[in-house]
Coordinates of C-alpha atoms in Angstrom, one line a residue:
X63 CA 0.2 0.1 -0.2
X64 CA 1.0 3.3 -0.8
X65 CA 1.9 5.7 2.2
X66 CA 0.5 8.8 1.1
X67 CA -2.9 9.6 -0.6
X68 CA -1.7 11.4 -4.2
X69 CA -3.3 14.3 -4.1
X70 CA -6.5 15.9 -6.1
X71 CA -7.6 12.6 -6.6
X72 CA -10.9 11.7 -5.8
X73 CA -12.3 8.1 -5.9
X74 CA -15.2 9.4 -8.0
X75 CA -12.7 10.6 -11.1
X76 CA -10.7 7.1 -10.6
X77 CA -13.4 5.9 -10.7
X78 CA -14.8 7.6 -14.1
X79 CA -11.7 7.5 -15.5
X80 CA -11.4 3.3 -15.1
X81 CA -14.9 2.5 -16.1
X82 CA -13.8 4.6 -19.6
X83 CA -10.5 2.9 -20.0
X84 CA -9.8 0.6 -22.7
X85 CA -6.9 -1.6 -23.5
X86 CA -6.9 0.4 -27.2
X87 CA -3.2 0.8 -28.9
X88 CA -1.8 -0.4 -25.2
X89 CA -0.1 -3.6 -25.1
X90 CA -1.8 -6.1 -22.5
X91 CA 0.9 -5.8 -20.0
X92 CA 1.1 -1.4 -20.0
X93 CA -2.9 -1.9 -19.8
X94 CA -3.1 -4.5 -16.9
X95 CA -0.1 -2.2 -15.6
X96 CA -2.3 1.1 -15.7
X97 CA -5.8 -0.9 -14.6
X98 CA -3.7 -2.3 -11.3
X99 CA -2.2 1.6 -10.9
X100 CA -5.9 2.7 -11.2
X101 CA -7.3 0.1 -8.9
X102 CA -4.8 0.5 -5.9
X103 CA -5.2 4.4 -6.2
X104 CA -9.1 3.9 -6.1
X105 CA -8.7 1.3 -3.3
X106 CA -6.4 4.2 -0.7
X107 CA -8.0 6.5 -2.4
X108 CA -11.5 4.9 -0.8
X109 CA -10.1 3.5 2.8
X110 CA -8.7 7.6 3.7
X111 CA -4.8 5.8 4.0
X112 CA -6.2 3.8 7.0
X113 CA -5.1 0.3 6.6
X114 CA -8.1 -2.0 8.1
X115 CA -10.6 -0.4 5.8
X116 CA -7.9 -0.9 3.1
X117 CA -8.1 -4.0 3.4
X118 CA -11.6 -4.5 4.2
X119 CA -11.7 -2.8 0.3
X120 CA -9.2 -4.9 -1.6
X121 CA -11.1 -7.7 -2.6
X122 CA -14.0 -6.0 -4.0
X123 CA -12.3 -3.5 -5.8
X124 CA -10.3 -6.1 -7.3
X125 CA -13.1 -7.6 -8.8
X126 CA -14.5 -5.0 -10.4
X127 CA -11.0 -4.2 -11.8
X128 CA -10.7 -7.4 -13.3
X129 CA -14.8 -6.9 -15.0
X130 CA -13.3 -3.8 -16.4
X131 CA -9.8 -5.3 -17.1
X132 CA -11.7 -7.8 -19.3
X133 CA -14.3 -5.5 -20.3
X134 CA -11.6 -3.1 -22.2
X135 CA -9.3 -6.0 -23.7
X136 CA -9.4 -5.2 -27.6
X137 CA -9.6 -9.5 -28.2
X138 CA -13.0 -9.7 -27.0
X139 CA -12.5 -14.1 -27.3
X140 CA -10.0 -13.0 -24.7
X141 CA -11.9 -10.8 -22.7
X142 CA -14.9 -13.0 -22.1
X143 CA -12.5 -15.4 -21.3
X144 CA -11.2 -13.8 -18.6
X145 CA -14.5 -12.6 -17.1
X146 CA -16.0 -16.5 -17.4
X147 CA -13.0 -18.1 -15.5
X148 CA -14.3 -15.6 -12.2
X149 CA -10.5 -14.8 -11.1
X150 CA -10.3 -13.2 -7.6
X151 CA -6.6 -12.1 -8.2
X152 CA -6.0 -8.9 -11.2
X153 CA -2.5 -10.2 -11.5
X154 CA -3.3 -13.4 -12.3
X155 CA -6.4 -12.4 -14.7
X156 CA -3.1 -10.3 -16.4
X157 CA -1.2 -13.3 -16.7
X158 CA -3.8 -15.4 -17.8
X159 CA -5.1 -12.8 -21.3
X160 CA -0.7 -13.0 -21.6
X161 CA -0.7 -16.6 -21.8
X162 CA -3.3 -16.3 -24.4
X163 CA -1.6 -14.6 -27.3
X164 CA -0.6 -16.8 -29.5
X165 CA 3.4 -16.3 -29.4
X166 CA 3.0 -15.3 -32.9
X167 CA 0.1 -13.8 -34.5
X168 CA 1.5 -11.5 -37.2
X169 CA -1.2 -11.7 -40.2
X170 CA 0.8 -13.8 -42.9
X171 CA 1.4 -16.5 -40.1
X172 CA -2.8 -16.6 -39.5
X173 CA -3.2 -16.6 -43.0
X174 CA -0.1 -19.4 -43.3
X175 CA -2.3 -20.9 -41.4
X176 CA -5.7 -21.2 -42.7
X177 CA -4.4 -21.8 -45.4
X178 CA -3.7 -25.5 -44.3
X179 CA -6.9 -25.9 -42.3
X180 CA -10.0 -27.2 -44.2
X181 CA -13.4 -28.9 -42.9
X182 CA -15.8 -30.8 -44.3
X183 CA -19.3 -29.9 -45.2
X184 CA -22.1 -30.8 -47.4
X185 CA -24.5 -28.6 -49.9
X186 CA -26.5 -27.4 -46.7
X187 CA -23.6 -26.4 -44.8
X188 CA -24.1 -28.1 -41.3
X189 CA -21.3 -30.7 -40.1
X190 CA -23.0 -34.5 -41.2
X191 CA -20.8 -37.6 -41.5
X192 CA -22.2 -40.4 -41.4
X193 CA -21.4 -44.2 -40.3
X194 CA -17.6 -45.6 -41.3
X195 CA -16.8 -49.2 -41.9
X196 CA -13.8 -50.4 -40.6
X197 CA -13.3 -53.9 -41.9
X198 CA -11.2 -57.3 -41.3
X199 CA -9.6 -55.5 -38.0
X200 CA -9.5 -56.5 -34.7
X201 CA -7.2 -55.1 -31.9
X202 CA -6.2 -58.0 -29.1
X203 CA -3.7 -58.1 -26.8
X204 CA -0.2 -59.8 -27.2
X205 CA 3.2 -60.7 -25.5
X206 CA 4.4 -57.4 -24.0
X207 CA 3.0 -54.8 -23.3
X208 CA 1.3 -53.8 -26.7
X209 CA -1.9 -54.2 -29.2
X210 CA -1.0 -55.6 -32.2
X211 CA -2.8 -55.7 -35.5
X212 CA -4.0 -58.6 -37.4
X213 CA -5.1 -58.0 -41.5
X214 CA -4.6 -54.8 -43.0
X215 CA -7.8 -52.4 -42.9
X216 CA -10.1 -51.2 -45.6
X217 CA -11.7 -48.1 -44.9
X218 CA -14.8 -46.8 -46.4
X219 CA -17.1 -43.6 -45.6
X220 CA -20.3 -41.9 -46.8
X221 CA -20.6 -37.9 -46.4
X222 CA -24.5 -37.3 -48.1
X223 CA -24.1 -40.6 -50.6
X224 CA -20.5 -39.3 -51.6
X225 CA -18.0 -42.5 -51.2
X226 CA -14.1 -40.7 -49.7
X227 CA -10.8 -42.8 -48.5
X228 CA -9.4 -41.1 -46.1
X229 CA -6.4 -38.8 -47.3
X230 CA -4.8 -36.4 -45.9
X231 CA -7.1 -33.1 -44.9
X232 CA -5.7 -31.5 -42.2
X233 CA -7.2 -30.4 -39.2
X234 CA -5.6 -28.1 -37.0
X235 CA -5.7 -27.5 -33.6
X236 CA -5.0 -23.6 -32.6
X237 CA -3.2 -24.1 -29.8
X238 CA 0.1 -22.0 -28.0
X239 CA 2.9 -23.5 -28.6
X240 CA 2.1 -26.1 -31.6
X241 CA -0.5 -26.8 -33.8
X242 CA -0.8 -30.0 -34.6
X243 CA -2.7 -31.1 -38.4
X244 CA -5.2 -34.3 -37.9
X245 CA -6.3 -36.2 -40.8
X246 CA -10.1 -36.1 -42.3
X247 CA -9.2 -39.9 -42.1
X248 CA -8.6 -39.3 -38.5
X249 CA -11.4 -36.9 -37.5
X250 CA -14.7 -38.2 -39.2
X251 CA -13.8 -42.0 -37.9
X252 CA -12.7 -41.7 -34.4
X253 CA -15.9 -39.0 -33.9
X254 CA -17.9 -42.1 -34.9
X255 CA -16.2 -44.7 -32.7
X256 CA -16.1 -42.3 -29.8
X257 CA -19.9 -41.8 -29.9
X258 CA -20.6 -45.3 -30.1
X259 CA -18.5 -45.3 -26.7
X260 CA -20.7 -42.7 -25.5
X261 CA -24.2 -44.0 -26.8
X262 CA -24.6 -40.5 -28.9
X263 CA -26.0 -42.5 -31.6
X264 CA -28.7 -44.2 -28.9
X265 CA -32.3 -42.4 -28.7
X266 CA -32.1 -39.1 -29.0
X267 CA -29.2 -37.4 -26.6
X268 CA -29.1 -34.2 -25.7
X269 CA -25.6 -33.0 -24.6
X270 CA -24.5 -30.5 -22.3
X271 CA -20.6 -29.2 -23.6
X272 CA -18.8 -27.5 -20.8
X273 CA -15.3 -27.6 -23.0
X274 CA -14.2 -24.8 -25.0
X275 CA -14.8 -25.4 -28.9
X276 CA -10.8 -24.9 -29.5
X277 CA -10.1 -27.9 -27.2
X278 CA -10.0 -31.5 -28.8
X279 CA -12.8 -32.8 -25.8
X280 CA -15.3 -29.7 -27.0
X281 CA -14.8 -30.0 -30.8
X282 CA -13.7 -33.3 -31.4
X283 CA -15.1 -35.8 -28.9
X284 CA -18.1 -33.8 -28.1
X285 CA -19.2 -31.4 -30.6
X286 CA -18.7 -33.8 -34.1
X287 CA -19.6 -36.3 -32.6
X288 CA -22.4 -35.3 -31.5
X289 CA -23.5 -34.3 -35.0
X290 CA -21.9 -37.6 -36.6
X291 CA -24.7 -39.5 -34.6
X292 CA -27.4 -36.8 -34.3
X293 CA -27.6 -35.5 -31.2
X294 CA -28.7 -32.8 -29.8
X295 CA -25.8 -30.2 -28.6
X296 CA -26.6 -27.9 -26.0
X297 CA -23.6 -25.0 -25.6
X298 CA -24.4 -23.4 -22.2
X299 CA -23.0 -20.4 -22.6
X300 CA -20.2 -18.4 -24.5
X301 CA -17.2 -19.4 -22.3
X302 CA -17.0 -22.3 -19.6
X303 CA -19.5 -21.3 -16.8
X304 CA -20.1 -23.9 -14.3
X305 CA -23.4 -21.9 -13.0
X306 CA -24.6 -22.4 -16.7
X307 CA -24.3 -25.9 -17.1
X308 CA -25.9 -26.7 -14.2
X309 CA -28.9 -24.5 -15.5
X310 CA -28.8 -26.1 -18.8
X311 CA -28.4 -29.6 -17.4
X312 CA -31.7 -28.9 -15.5
X313 CA -33.7 -26.3 -17.9
X314 CA -32.7 -28.7 -21.3
X315 CA -33.3 -32.1 -19.4
X316 CA -29.9 -32.8 -20.5
X317 CA -28.8 -36.3 -20.8
X318 CA -25.0 -36.2 -21.6
X319 CA -22.4 -33.9 -20.1
X320 CA -18.6 -34.4 -21.1
X321 CA -15.8 -31.7 -19.4
X322 CA -12.4 -32.1 -17.3
X323 CA -12.2 -33.3 -14.2
X324 CA -11.7 -29.6 -12.8
X325 CA -15.2 -28.5 -14.4
X326 CA -16.8 -31.3 -12.8
X327 CA -15.2 -30.3 -9.2
X328 CA -16.8 -26.6 -9.7
X329 CA -20.2 -27.9 -11.0
X330 CA -20.3 -29.8 -7.4
X331 CA -19.2 -27.3 -5.6
X332 CA -22.1 -24.9 -6.8
X333 CA -24.1 -27.5 -6.2
X334 CA -24.0 -27.6 -2.5
X335 CA -26.9 -26.1 -0.6
X336 CA -29.2 -26.5 -4.1
X337 CA -31.1 -28.9 -2.4
X338 CA -32.6 -31.8 -4.9
X339 CA -32.4 -30.5 -8.7
X340 CA -34.1 -31.5 -11.5
X341 CA -31.0 -33.8 -13.0
X342 CA -31.3 -36.9 -15.0
X343 CA -28.4 -37.9 -16.5
X344 CA -27.4 -41.2 -18.6
X345 CA -23.9 -40.6 -18.7
X346 CA -20.8 -38.3 -17.6
X347 CA -17.5 -38.5 -19.4
X348 CA -14.3 -36.9 -17.3
X349 CA -11.2 -36.9 -19.9
X350 CA -8.6 -34.0 -20.4
X351 CA -6.9 -34.5 -17.6
X352 CA -6.0 -37.2 -15.0
X353 CA -9.8 -37.7 -12.5
X354 CA -9.2 -39.2 -9.1
X355 CA -11.4 -42.3 -8.1
X356 CA -12.9 -39.9 -5.4
X357 CA -14.2 -37.6 -8.1
X358 CA -15.5 -39.8 -10.2
X359 CA -17.5 -42.0 -7.3
X360 CA -18.6 -38.0 -6.7
X361 CA -19.9 -37.2 -10.1
X362 CA -22.2 -40.5 -10.6
X363 CA -23.6 -39.8 -6.8
X364 CA -24.5 -36.1 -6.4
X365 CA -25.4 -35.4 -11.1
X366 CA -27.4 -39.0 -10.2
X367 CA -25.5 -40.2 -13.0
X368 CA -26.3 -43.9 -14.6
X369 CA -23.2 -44.0 -16.0
X370 CA -19.7 -42.0 -15.7
X371 CA -17.1 -42.6 -18.6
X372 CA -13.5 -42.0 -18.3
X373 CA -11.4 -40.7 -21.8
X374 CA -7.8 -40.6 -22.6
X375 CA -6.5 -38.7 -25.6
X376 CA -4.5 -36.0 -27.2
X377 CA -5.1 -33.8 -30.2
X378 CA -2.3 -35.3 -31.7
X379 CA -3.8 -38.6 -31.5
X380 CA -7.4 -36.9 -33.0
X381 CA -8.6 -36.8 -29.1
X382 CA -9.3 -40.8 -28.1
X383 CA -7.0 -43.8 -27.4
X384 CA -8.4 -44.8 -24.5
X385 CA -12.1 -45.3 -23.4
X386 CA -14.6 -46.4 -21.0
X387 CA -17.2 -49.0 -22.1
X388 CA -20.8 -48.2 -21.6
X389 CA -21.2 -51.7 -19.5
X390 CA -17.9 -50.5 -17.7
X391 CA -19.1 -49.9 -13.4
X392 CA -18.1 -47.3 -11.9
X393 CA -14.8 -48.5 -9.5
X394 CA -13.4 -49.5 -13.2
X395 CA -14.0 -46.1 -14.5
X396 CA -12.5 -44.8 -11.5
X397 CA -9.2 -47.0 -11.6
X398 CA -8.4 -46.7 -15.1
X399 CA -9.2 -44.2 -17.8
X400 CA -11.3 -46.8 -20.1
X401 CA -10.4 -49.8 -22.8
X402 CA -8.4 -49.3 -25.6
X403 CA -10.3 -47.0 -28.8
X404 CA -11.3 -49.5 -31.7
X405 CA -8.2 -49.9 -34.6
X406 CA -5.3 -48.3 -32.5
X407 CA -1.7 -49.9 -31.3
X408 CA -0.2 -49.5 -28.9
X409 CA 2.7 -50.2 -26.0
X410 CA 4.1 -49.4 -23.2
X411 CA 8.3 -48.8 -23.3
X412 CA 11.3 -48.1 -20.8
X413 CA 13.8 -45.5 -21.5
X414 CA 15.3 -47.7 -24.0
X415 CA 12.0 -47.6 -26.2
X416 CA 11.7 -51.3 -25.2
X417 CA 8.4 -52.6 -24.4
X418 CA 7.5 -53.8 -21.0
X419 CA 5.2 -56.5 -19.8
X420 CA 1.5 -56.5 -19.3
X421 CA 1.4 -54.2 -15.3
X422 CA 4.7 -52.6 -15.6
X423 CA 4.8 -48.6 -16.4
X424 CA 6.3 -47.1 -18.9
X425 CA 5.8 -44.6 -21.2
X426 CA 2.5 -45.1 -23.6
X427 CA 3.0 -45.1 -27.7
X428 CA 0.3 -45.5 -30.0
X429 CA -0.2 -45.8 -33.1
X430 CA -2.8 -45.6 -36.4
X431 CA -5.3 -44.3 -38.4
X432 CA -5.8 -41.4 -35.9
X433 CA -2.3 -40.4 -35.2
X434 CA -1.5 -36.8 -36.8
X435 CA -0.2 -35.7 -40.0
X436 CA 2.5 -33.4 -38.5
X437 CA 3.2 -30.9 -36.6
X438 CA 2.6 -27.6 -38.5
X439 CA 6.1 -26.6 -40.0
X440 CA 8.2 -27.6 -37.4
X441 CA 9.5 -30.7 -38.6
X442 CA 12.0 -31.0 -35.6
X443 CA 8.9 -31.0 -33.5
X444 CA 7.6 -33.6 -35.6
X445 CA 10.4 -35.8 -35.5
X446 CA 10.3 -35.5 -31.6
X447 CA 7.4 -37.2 -30.8
X448 CA 7.2 -39.5 -33.7
X449 CA 9.2 -42.5 -35.3
X450 CA 10.2 -43.2 -38.6
X451 CA 8.0 -46.3 -38.4
X452 CA 5.0 -44.5 -37.5
X453 CA 4.8 -44.5 -33.1
X454 CA 3.8 -41.2 -31.7
X455 CA 5.1 -40.5 -27.9
X456 CA 2.5 -39.3 -25.3
X457 CA 4.9 -38.5 -22.8
X458 CA 2.6 -40.0 -20.2
X459 CA 3.3 -42.9 -18.2
X460 CA 0.9 -46.0 -18.1
X461 CA 0.6 -49.5 -17.3
X462 CA -2.0 -51.9 -20.0
X463 CA -3.5 -54.4 -18.3
X464 CA -3.4 -57.9 -20.4
X465 CA -7.4 -57.2 -20.8
X466 CA -6.4 -54.1 -22.8
X467 CA -7.3 -51.3 -20.2
X468 CA -5.6 -48.5 -19.0
X469 CA -3.8 -47.2 -16.3
X470 CA -2.3 -43.2 -16.2
X471 CA 0.6 -43.0 -13.8
X472 CA 1.4 -39.2 -14.1
X473 CA 3.1 -37.0 -17.5
X474 CA 6.6 -38.1 -17.3
X475 CA 7.3 -34.0 -17.6
X476 CA 5.5 -34.1 -14.0
X477 CA 7.4 -36.7 -12.4
X478 CA 9.5 -35.8 -8.8
X479 CA 12.9 -37.0 -8.3
X480 CA 13.5 -36.6 -4.4
X481 CA 16.3 -37.7 -3.5
X482 CA 16.7 -40.3 -6.3
X483 CA 12.9 -41.6 -5.6
X484 CA 11.1 -40.7 -8.5
X485 CA 7.0 -40.2 -7.3
X486 CA 4.3 -39.8 -9.4
X487 CA 1.9 -36.8 -8.0
X488 CA -0.9 -38.4 -9.0
X489 CA -1.3 -41.2 -6.5
X490 CA -0.5 -38.7 -4.0
X491 CA -3.3 -36.0 -5.4
X492 CA -5.6 -38.8 -5.8
X493 CA -4.9 -40.2 -2.8
X494 CA -5.3 -36.5 -0.7
X495 CA -8.2 -35.8 -2.6
X496 CA -10.3 -38.3 -0.9
X497 CA -10.0 -36.0 2.6
X498 CA -13.4 -34.2 3.2
X499 CA -12.2 -30.4 3.7
X500 CA -10.9 -31.2 0.3
X501 CA -11.7 -29.8 -2.8
X502 CA -8.9 -30.2 -5.3
X503 CA -5.1 -31.1 -4.6
X504 CA -2.1 -30.6 -7.0
X505 CA 1.2 -32.1 -5.5
X506 CA 4.3 -30.6 -7.2
X507 CA 8.3 -30.8 -7.1
X508 CA 10.1 -27.6 -5.4
X509 CA 13.5 -27.2 -5.4
X510 CA 15.5 -28.7 -2.5
X511 CA 19.3 -27.9 -2.3
X512 CA 19.6 -31.4 -0.2
X513 CA 17.1 -33.9 -1.9
X514 CA 16.9 -32.0 -5.4
X515 CA 13.3 -31.8 -5.2
X516 CA 10.9 -31.6 -2.0
X517 CA 7.4 -32.8 -2.0
X518 CA 4.8 -29.7 -2.0
X519 CA 0.9 -30.6 -1.5
X520 CA -1.5 -27.4 -2.6
X521 CA -5.2 -28.2 -2.1
X522 CA -8.5 -26.4 -2.1
X523 CA -10.4 -26.5 0.5
X524 CA -14.1 -26.4 1.9
X525 CA -15.5 -23.1 3.0
X526 CA -14.5 -23.0 6.8
X527 CA -12.7 -25.8 6.6
X528 CA -8.9 -26.1 7.9
X529 CA -6.2 -28.2 6.8
X530 CA -2.7 -28.1 8.4
X531 CA 0.4 -30.4 8.2
X532 CA -0.5 -32.4 11.0
X533 CA -3.8 -33.2 9.5
X534 CA -2.0 -34.3 5.8
X535 CA 0.2 -36.6 8.1
X536 CA -2.1 -38.0 9.3
X537 CA -4.5 -38.7 6.3
X538 CA -2.0 -40.2 4.5
X539 CA -0.8 -42.5 7.8
X540 CA -0.8 -46.4 6.7
X541 CA -1.5 -45.8 2.8
X542 CA 1.3 -44.3 1.3
X543 CA 4.7 -44.7 2.0
X544 CA 6.7 -42.2 4.0
X545 CA 9.0 -40.8 1.6
X546 CA 5.5 -40.1 -0.8
X547 CA 4.2 -38.1 1.6
X548 CA 4.5 -34.4 0.9
X549 CA 6.4 -32.4 3.4
X550 CA 4.9 -28.8 2.3
X551 CA 1.6 -27.9 2.7
X552 CA 0.2 -24.6 1.0
X553 CA -3.7 -24.1 0.7
X554 CA -5.4 -21.9 -2.3
X555 CA -8.2 -20.4 -3.2
X556 CA -8.0 -21.3 -7.4
X557 CA -5.1 -22.9 -9.3
X558 CA -4.1 -21.6 -12.3
X559 CA -5.2 -22.7 -15.6
X560 CA -5.4 -22.6 -19.2
X561 CA -9.0 -21.5 -21.1
X562 CA -10.0 -25.5 -21.5
X563 CA -9.6 -25.7 -17.6
X564 CA -6.7 -28.2 -17.2
X565 CA -4.4 -27.1 -13.9
X566 CA -0.9 -25.3 -15.4
X567 CA 1.6 -27.9 -12.4
X568 CA 4.8 -25.1 -14.1
X569 CA 2.6 -22.3 -13.1
X570 CA 1.8 -23.4 -9.8
X571 CA 5.4 -24.4 -9.0
X572 CA 6.7 -21.1 -9.7
X573 CA 4.1 -19.5 -7.6
X574 CA 5.1 -21.6 -5.0
X575 CA 8.6 -21.4 -5.8
X576 CA 8.7 -17.2 -5.5
X577 CA 6.7 -17.2 -2.3
X578 CA 3.2 -16.0 -4.0
X579 CA 1.3 -18.8 -2.7

């Protein structure tokens, strides 16, 4: 807080300027800096230099400043995303807006990207894909940790009566770091088979989409799959909003809903105290990030779903690699990411690229019709992730069971090395999420002079609850090995997230190590 009240700056004058201030030609960083200065000046003026009053006014004015920041952004899409994220920190809102900027956004680059993007439309201008046949092929287990294929497949498909054969027409992901180009063959057929697993082809399904449409879960797994199978799609709001999703589920009588684990955490949080809602869901699909067993059980119980399902995939694999079967019970769904998707090969390898036995962990690799063509204009990155014989590195640590079900252990890059021990954070997070006072948790490795990395648990707790280091230790006692119990505990109100709702662990680590959490 500033030491002295700036002269001749009344609260009314600052507030008026704040209401009318827009980004215009400023950069996001410059615009955010000026909004921050006005917000601080306004709070000081209203508090009349009284520290206690300042503490009371600060969160109220910060909410207003975040709204003004979002409303004044030149890019309306970014402004809508910032508003939907419900930030409580202006600094986080500004950082999120900066994250939305593509590394290269010149007109020439965007035109180059757009020239290489194609979508399939029928004569009426709507997506309408019909059933596709894949013959003479069935995934089956073999010795080792892979799934192998038999007869070479023959593809046929129709689009409004016109036959086509899958080729390399690209479908492009506009992600910040890279653009993955998926083929028409991959998109059309993966959405077809995925939709059957989700039973979008049975009856008339009404599906609520929570994930944004620039995310594979929103666009490929849900939207295109629903359109291909004739299901109704409900877009609850222009940008992600848990309250809007909940209203849509009730008002539109949705039979299915899809979203990331964080989105379900948000919905379940706002349902608290609302009584018995008119929810009649047949299916809830959790994908886009690892989902804890505790959350799977909560989704089924509180959203009154007849079936909860899991899905694992990447944009680089046209969205789906593993997916729950309709007959899977809640225990199977909570312990795995589903059964291998149709017509795809998988293997789990060690650090030397040797296939490991079933039940052993290693990096998951994928081969099949659904693999991407390449990363747009980035041959070096493409070579890093794809081998010459067509195998794609996922970067995820997996265990494959002999029955074809997969279990994700964690991201290879998220593995914490503590004193020479490799520790997967997901196992710790899953256990921590079963504590009654914990809403959501993340476990990260923070720098330690002696051990290299030390385990740190960052948790969101329920309103009016307390959670201490002793509570954490008691909860883990007898459930995990001692070296897996986090020594550091941090409490936060929210996690840094991408616009599609995925928690950004690298940013969380930065915040903890800088002392901001």
